[in-house]
Amino acid sequence: MSEYLNKNIKTTDRLRWRLEVDHGKQTWHYLESNDEIKNWPQTTCDRYWLGLSYNIFDGQSKHSPPKSALEAVYNGYKFFKQLQTVDGHWAGEYSGPTFLISGFVFSTYITRLSIPQAWKTEIITYLVNTSNPDDGGWGIHVEDHSNLLGTTLNYTALRILGMDPEHPVLVKSRALIHKLGGAIAIPSLGKFWLAMLNLYDWNGVNPVLPELWLLPYKSPLHPARMRGPIRASHLSMSYLYGRKVTEKINPLIEQLRLELFIQPFDKIDWSAAKNNVCEADIYFPRSPALVVTNTVSSIWNKFQTILGLREIALKKVYKLMKLEEFDSNYVSTCAMDKLLRLICAYHKEGPESEMFLNMKEKIANYIWMTPNGMLMNYYDGSQIWDTSLAIQAIIESGLANDPDNHESMIKALEFLDDSQIKNNPTYMNQCWREPSKGLWCFSTREQGWSSNDCTAEALKAVLLLQGKLDYTQPLINQKRIQSTIDTLIRRQHSNGGYSRFEGIRGYCWMELINPSEIFENTFIEHTYVECTSSVMTALRVFSKFDLVDHYVDDIEIVCAKAAKYIHSMQRKDGSWLGSWGICFTYGTMSALQGLSSVGENYENSEYVKKACNFLISKQREDGGWGEDYKSASGVGQYIQHSNSQVVNTAWALLGLMFAGYPFSEPIINGIEFIKSRQLPTGEWKKESFKSIIGKNCPINHSNYEFIYSIWALGMYSNLYESDEYYGVWEII
């Protein structure tokens, strides 16, 4: 065991960790015996994600500074190729909220599951390493200011894991909790977790009514109108709230009641605590509509027993949960839902039930090891998404034609072939799901929740692999591809845009009753510029490879409507706000890619010209671009990051090149910036957050430095360094 001397914590022997992959599933294992270590050697991929030295491996050498963009691409992909797993995908971290790993600790504690000692050690390591050195607290994520939610939940998790309350880390974080008024003012999500741990009274939690699931679907308040992942979480939370699932009192719980509150636990006015939220935790204040909704729900909650609907509703809710879990192969929609449903299954059916055991088996899909310790990914990864983008970047660069890279591309195609959804959800109608046969998910086929943009990007990758490379086999036949196209065409919204998971079922006013103080615009589905652009470009690529005449008119109509939608979403300054990447840079790049697919460029489109001028106005003196995630959090304007970022720079450059921006100097300067940030190994150092969810939850999308740097450099090389352009976009 080695010491983190500054923080007095221990970590495991990182040489014993191994990443196992199977059809996209990613699970980390700690090898206890020397025989296991001998029989399962550590790979470069393992060592990279663990932060270990990896330049000792054959074939990995240091490079001189690249003289050209193509040389930088070659060096970058030579390294990135080593991170491709045996099943063909690129593994990686997709983390964000620090409270997910504390939720894992709570869920296993309530369900009496034993956490392996190596996992305990690394979870403690991660939480201590990510605590704020100044005040001892945690925020929603590692770059956030300390708040009551992050600090209380992570403090509680460390105590459950066995850390002494007088440990210096906990002494400091406990002082912050008290300074912020104690756990009484924790936001709604925190109140819910603490109530299940018997560290908060259920009377202090605003109701999550299971009876809503008994409403007719025509009702605007039916939960099926919510966005898919939110709907799934509501289902779980309504069961737990309806049953008032509560951990039994024990000495640790009694002690934590003393540590987390500044007033005696049994003297707290819990009804008044419902709407008491610490100012440091209010990212999006509760609307008057939500306050009224909570009041009405509380009144209903007092009288629901008279009508006897609670038991009927809970039976329906749990049945729906079981059907949904079956259709997601017990992976669940996301980490939060996995943790909540594990508790539901334990409470309803017990630890030996098939439901509980199946869910328990898939917890490891979300766990990820990092140099800072063990965390929990937001989803069970981003395997299909990352692999689809990586393929496009590599083909754009021309490196896919290099015989040394043929095997890599063939493996990637095999992975996408395996990952395409082959059947609709079994309980599609009962669970208000939509047809997904022929589509792709964000992470794995096993997870089962298809999305429009992931499908579009995977389809583009498949079409390019099978249509541009002469050494690949047509693994995905015409019938399967046309099935995908049919669904994408059918899913266009009436405004011309595309949503992510499902069609828009809810109403805009429903966002006013979003109970979260920390996320915004997540309650219902919306249309997004990025998703729309992905589908547009996929349809255009398909139209160039496909010979089926009856699609021509449909694709033209869809793309024309999509272009109008993108036009309508442009802001006065020429930018587009991204909803899944940070932020205006990503949105603008995505819009320009979509518009370029229908022939709009700097010379013939005012929309495109304004967008290019916007991007140029944000370029920094070092040639790069850098945007802070706070741009998305309701401010409504571009906020410069403290430093230029490789990924932001690549996005801006791609946008300019998609647009046919005629002035080369800014593009050359940006390319030089990306080249200057490349390490001698060929890699790029991990920088700040790249993705975002709910306008306030940035995500560490760990492969983006490779993918988008290779893509931008490759496209530049084709446009400026080659006599003949052989990239992706000459086919559109």
XYZ file of C-alpha atoms in Angstrom, residues 225-623:
399
model
C -44.748 12.420 -20.276
C -41.410 12.975 -18.549
C -38.048 12.480 -20.229
C -37.038 8.806 -20.163
C -34.307 8.825 -17.459
C -36.306 11.243 -15.285
C -39.415 9.088 -15.682
C -37.442 6.039 -14.560
C -36.099 7.823 -11.483
C -39.573 9.102 -10.594
C -40.854 5.542 -10.761
C -38.198 4.384 -8.288
C -38.527 7.361 -5.965
C -42.318 7.163 -5.884
C -42.072 3.564 -4.655
C -39.480 4.412 -1.992
C -41.462 7.455 -0.874
C -44.759 5.567 -0.862
C -43.242 2.832 1.307
C -41.217 5.299 3.417
C -38.250 2.940 3.169
C -36.062 3.684 6.189
C -32.893 2.145 7.594
C -33.171 0.831 11.137
C -31.704 2.973 13.890
C -28.253 1.860 15.040
C -25.289 3.414 16.880
C -23.768 4.825 13.679
C -27.060 6.459 12.650
C -27.465 7.934 16.127
C -23.933 9.313 16.002
C -24.428 10.775 12.521
C -27.563 12.583 13.708
C -25.345 14.377 16.185
C -22.647 15.128 13.615
C -24.813 16.383 10.740
C -27.229 18.685 12.568
C -26.665 21.731 14.724
C -29.940 21.192 16.605
C -31.266 18.088 18.409
C -32.679 15.684 15.827
C -35.902 15.069 17.754
C -36.579 18.807 18.124
C -36.537 19.643 14.408
C -39.708 20.969 12.768
C -39.651 18.634 9.783
C -42.652 20.142 8.006
C -40.873 23.485 7.926
C -37.729 21.753 6.664
C -39.381 20.676 3.393
C -38.689 23.948 1.663
C -35.538 24.865 3.557
C -32.656 24.748 1.070
C -29.191 26.150 1.691
C -28.432 29.188 -0.427
C -25.153 27.625 -1.586
C -27.180 24.783 -3.139
C -29.763 26.770 -5.069
C -28.638 26.750 -8.656
C -32.179 27.020 -10.024
C -34.685 28.457 -7.531
C -38.034 26.736 -7.074
C -40.764 28.277 -9.167
C -44.090 29.395 -7.648
C -45.709 26.590 -9.670
C -43.498 24.015 -7.937
C -44.283 25.458 -4.510
C -48.017 25.159 -5.235
C -47.541 21.621 -6.609
C -45.664 20.548 -3.487
C -48.358 22.044 -1.267
C -51.152 20.258 -3.114
C -49.152 17.002 -3.065
C -48.661 17.320 0.699
C -52.393 17.806 1.231
C -53.166 14.797 -0.960
C -50.597 12.767 0.937
C -52.498 13.292 4.175
C -55.785 12.011 2.798
C -54.753 9.374 0.237
C -55.317 6.516 2.708
C -59.025 7.341 2.792
C -59.367 6.379 -0.871
C -57.064 3.372 -0.552
C -55.151 4.232 -3.719
C -51.630 4.057 -2.305
C -51.390 0.258 -2.297
C -52.867 0.003 -5.780
C -50.390 2.584 -7.059
C -47.396 0.937 -5.380
C -48.217 -2.436 -6.902
C -48.398 -0.854 -10.335
C -45.198 1.117 -9.827
C -43.206 -1.920 -8.763
C -44.547 -3.993 -11.642
C -43.508 -1.283 -14.101
C -40.068 -1.207 -12.502
C -39.652 -4.937 -13.018
C -40.694 -4.686 -16.656
C -38.316 -1.792 -17.296
C -35.429 -3.618 -15.661
C -36.095 -6.676 -17.776
C -35.948 -4.555 -20.926
C -32.674 -2.921 -19.829
C -31.198 -6.311 -18.905
C -31.035 -5.025 -15.312
C -28.458 -2.377 -16.241
C -31.040 0.421 -15.604
C -31.182 3.763 -17.368
C -28.445 5.490 -15.360
C -26.440 5.176 -12.146
C -28.956 6.960 -9.920
C -31.778 4.763 -11.106
C -29.652 1.652 -10.590
C -28.985 2.597 -6.962
C -32.604 3.430 -6.159
C -34.019 0.309 -7.789
C -31.585 -1.913 -5.973
C -33.146 -0.658 -2.732
C -36.651 -1.129 -4.156
C -35.938 -4.755 -5.057
C -34.359 -5.452 -1.666
C -37.314 -3.934 0.178
C -40.004 -5.629 -1.910
C -38.548 -9.062 -2.684
C -35.519 -9.533 -0.466
C -31.800 -10.216 -1.023
C -32.275 -13.687 -2.547
C -34.858 -12.656 -5.142
C -34.122 -12.928 -8.849
C -34.783 -9.219 -9.325
C -32.326 -8.178 -6.618
C -29.596 -10.597 -7.678
C -29.858 -9.560 -11.323
C -29.586 -5.887 -10.384
C -26.721 -6.524 -7.998
C -24.754 -8.222 -10.774
C -24.831 -5.104 -12.979
C -23.662 -2.550 -10.382
C -20.057 -3.030 -11.454
C -20.946 -1.749 -14.949
C -20.974 1.775 -13.505
C -17.815 1.638 -11.397
C -14.678 3.213 -12.795
C -11.092 3.379 -11.551
C -9.048 6.569 -11.928
C -5.678 7.828 -10.668
C -7.654 9.634 -7.932
C -9.562 6.541 -6.815
C -12.862 4.842 -7.578
C -15.903 6.747 -8.836
C -19.268 5.973 -10.382
C -20.039 6.865 -13.994
C -23.242 8.729 -14.801
C -24.212 6.069 -17.348
C -22.581 2.672 -17.742
C -20.152 4.367 -20.101
C -20.165 6.085 -23.495
C -18.828 3.168 -25.525
C -20.988 3.351 -28.667
C -20.891 7.140 -28.806
C -17.117 7.399 -28.392
C -16.390 4.603 -30.841
C -18.695 6.095 -33.479
C -17.011 9.501 -33.243
C -13.523 7.981 -33.145
C -14.185 6.095 -36.385
C -15.283 9.276 -38.152
C -12.222 11.143 -36.893
C -9.851 8.409 -38.035
C -11.441 8.077 -41.474
C -11.362 11.868 -41.820
C -7.603 11.817 -41.202
C -6.997 9.153 -43.842
C -5.289 6.861 -41.325
C -7.989 4.225 -41.813
C -6.332 3.500 -45.163
C -3.028 2.620 -43.489
C -2.645 -1.198 -43.389
C -1.391 -0.897 -39.804
C -4.852 0.388 -38.839
C -7.030 -2.053 -40.752
C -7.452 -4.391 -37.792
C -8.504 -1.494 -35.571
C -11.214 -0.400 -38.017
C -12.473 -3.948 -38.553
C -12.786 -4.454 -34.786
C -14.660 -1.160 -34.469
C -17.106 -2.198 -37.185
C -17.646 -5.557 -35.498
C -18.422 -3.735 -32.259
C -21.017 -1.484 -33.901
C -22.534 -4.473 -35.666
C -22.867 -6.270 -32.342
C -24.171 -3.131 -30.622
C -27.103 -2.385 -32.908
C -30.417 -3.132 -31.173
C -31.958 -6.196 -32.793
C -35.437 -6.143 -31.191
C -37.907 -3.698 -29.711
C -38.339 -3.660 -25.914
C -40.456 -6.624 -24.838
C -42.679 -4.442 -22.656
C -42.575 -1.408 -24.925
C -46.277 -0.583 -24.721
C -46.718 -1.220 -20.996
C -43.745 1.015 -20.149
C -44.422 3.810 -22.664
C -41.237 3.042 -24.585
C -40.771 3.638 -28.297
C -39.586 1.224 -31.006
C -35.812 0.879 -30.917
C -35.075 -1.967 -33.317
C -32.266 -0.938 -35.649
C -31.072 1.893 -33.385
C -28.052 2.320 -31.134
C -27.653 3.379 -27.502
C -25.155 5.751 -25.908
C -23.287 3.038 -24.014
C -24.132 -0.583 -24.810
C -26.845 -2.579 -26.541
C -27.456 -4.325 -23.214
C -28.551 -1.050 -21.586
C -31.324 -0.780 -24.159
C -32.183 2.940 -24.167
C -31.673 4.101 -27.752
C -31.104 7.717 -28.666
C -31.413 9.615 -31.921
C -28.000 11.270 -31.963
C -26.151 8.103 -30.935
C -27.980 6.195 -33.650
C -27.097 8.831 -36.226
C -23.404 8.922 -35.295
C -23.167 5.120 -35.244
C -24.909 4.929 -38.607
C -22.455 7.433 -40.116
C -19.554 5.392 -38.776
C -20.972 2.178 -40.235
C -21.665 3.747 -43.634
C -18.145 5.146 -43.805
C -16.515 1.913 -42.663
C -18.466 -0.160 -45.155
C -18.618 2.408 -47.957
C -15.212 4.117 -47.975
C -12.863 1.295 -46.954
C -12.187 -1.506 -49.403
C -11.081 -4.040 -46.795
C -14.202 -4.221 -44.595
C -17.123 -6.602 -44.958
C -20.755 -5.358 -45.108
C -21.627 -6.722 -41.665
C -24.707 -4.524 -41.378
C -26.808 -5.244 -44.414
C -29.042 -2.908 -46.385
C -32.205 -4.083 -44.656
C -30.864 -3.215 -41.197
C -29.618 0.158 -42.376
C -32.937 1.010 -43.979
C -34.724 0.056 -40.762
C -32.573 2.663 -39.003
C -33.309 5.284 -41.639
C -37.058 4.650 -41.448
C -37.049 5.253 -37.693
C -34.906 8.393 -37.884
C -37.164 9.925 -40.522
C -40.237 9.074 -38.483
C -38.838 10.608 -35.291
C -38.496 14.176 -36.555
C -40.459 16.599 -34.389
C -43.006 18.964 -35.932
C -40.640 21.914 -35.382
C -38.025 20.217 -37.575
C -35.708 19.286 -34.721
C -34.802 16.025 -33.055
C -34.982 15.082 -29.400
C -32.599 12.631 -27.787
C -34.310 9.560 -26.317
C -37.976 9.731 -27.272
C -40.550 11.998 -28.851
C -41.690 15.058 -26.931
C -44.686 14.075 -24.825
C -44.689 16.725 -22.147
C -45.481 20.418 -22.155
C -42.991 23.242 -21.697
C -44.767 24.445 -18.555
C -43.896 21.120 -16.914
C -40.320 22.370 -16.499
C -41.760 24.808 -13.932
C -42.559 21.873 -11.633
C -39.145 20.250 -11.990
C -38.411 19.438 -8.324
C -34.628 19.639 -8.690
C -32.779 22.687 -7.428
C -29.608 21.582 -9.236
C -30.676 20.672 -12.800
C -32.671 22.597 -15.396
C -34.545 21.628 -18.568
C -34.359 17.910 -17.784
C -37.970 17.171 -16.820
C -39.301 16.555 -20.341
C -37.773 15.874 -23.727
C -36.783 18.825 -25.896
C -35.409 19.159 -29.391
C -31.687 19.883 -29.584
C -29.438 21.437 -32.202
C -26.807 18.730 -31.679
C -29.229 15.828 -32.115
C -30.754 17.498 -35.164
C -27.355 18.004 -36.754
C -26.373 14.388 -36.110
C -29.477 13.059 -37.850
C -29.175 15.503 -40.766
C -25.607 14.485 -41.506
C -26.392 10.788 -41.140
C -29.219 11.039 -43.648
C -27.025 12.946 -46.077
C -24.232 10.371 -45.834
C -26.788 7.608 -46.358
C -28.188 9.357 -49.419
C -24.767 9.287 -51.064
C -24.189 5.594 -50.486
C -27.724 4.265 -50.915
C -29.414 3.539 -54.221
C -33.015 3.282 -53.003
C -34.803 6.071 -54.850
C -37.845 6.259 -52.584
C -35.746 7.801 -49.775
C -34.582 10.777 -51.837
C -37.627 12.983 -51.374
C -38.077 12.030 -47.721
C -34.478 12.894 -46.886
C -34.666 16.224 -48.701
C -37.826 17.166 -46.802
C -36.410 16.117 -43.432
C -33.119 17.950 -43.958
C -34.836 21.122 -45.171
C -37.046 21.194 -42.080
C -34.041 20.442 -39.866
C -32.063 23.307 -41.392
C -34.936 25.709 -40.701
C -35.037 24.489 -37.117
C -31.305 25.128 -36.712
C -31.732 28.590 -38.235
C -34.484 29.343 -35.719
C -32.293 28.380 -32.778
C -29.402 30.684 -33.665
C -28.785 33.459 -31.152
C -28.324 37.112 -32.055
C -24.550 36.867 -31.612
C -24.391 34.069 -34.196
C -23.932 31.197 -31.760
C -25.960 28.166 -30.789
C -26.126 26.928 -27.200
C -25.221 23.270 -26.864
C -27.152 21.115 -24.424
C -24.807 18.118 -24.273
C -21.389 19.722 -24.706
C -19.710 22.887 -23.418
C -21.411 25.012 -24.495
C -21.703 27.679 -27.190
C -18.588 26.281 -28.856
C -20.052 22.788 -29.049
C -23.492 23.942 -30.108
C -22.088 26.184 -32.831
C -19.797 23.455 -34.185
C -22.731 21.037 -34.277
C -24.987 23.518 -36.086
C -22.333 24.315 -38.667
C -21.787 20.633 -39.345
C -25.490 20.127 -39.917
C -25.860 23.172 -42.163
C -22.808 22.188 -44.185
C -24.511 18.891 -45.021
C -27.225 20.811 -46.917
C -24.751 23.035 -48.732
C -24.692 26.106 -46.484
C -21.304 27.744 -46.046
C -19.601 31.028 -45.234
C -20.043 32.371 -48.746
C -23.744 31.623 -49.281
C -25.348 31.706 -45.811
C -25.702 34.601 -43.403
C -26.375 32.112 -40.616
C -23.053 30.435 -41.219
C -21.165 33.721 -41.623
C -22.506 35.035 -38.305
C -21.537 31.784 -36.603
C -17.984 31.944 -37.940
C -17.622 35.537 -36.799
C -18.804 34.479 -33.361
C -16.189 31.720 -33.145
C -13.399 33.985 -34.359
C -14.342 36.572 -31.731
C -13.666 34.023 -28.979
C -10.224 32.890 -30.140
C -7.497 33.647 -27.612
C -3.987 35.022 -28.092
C -2.414 31.559 -27.915
C -4.528 30.441 -30.868
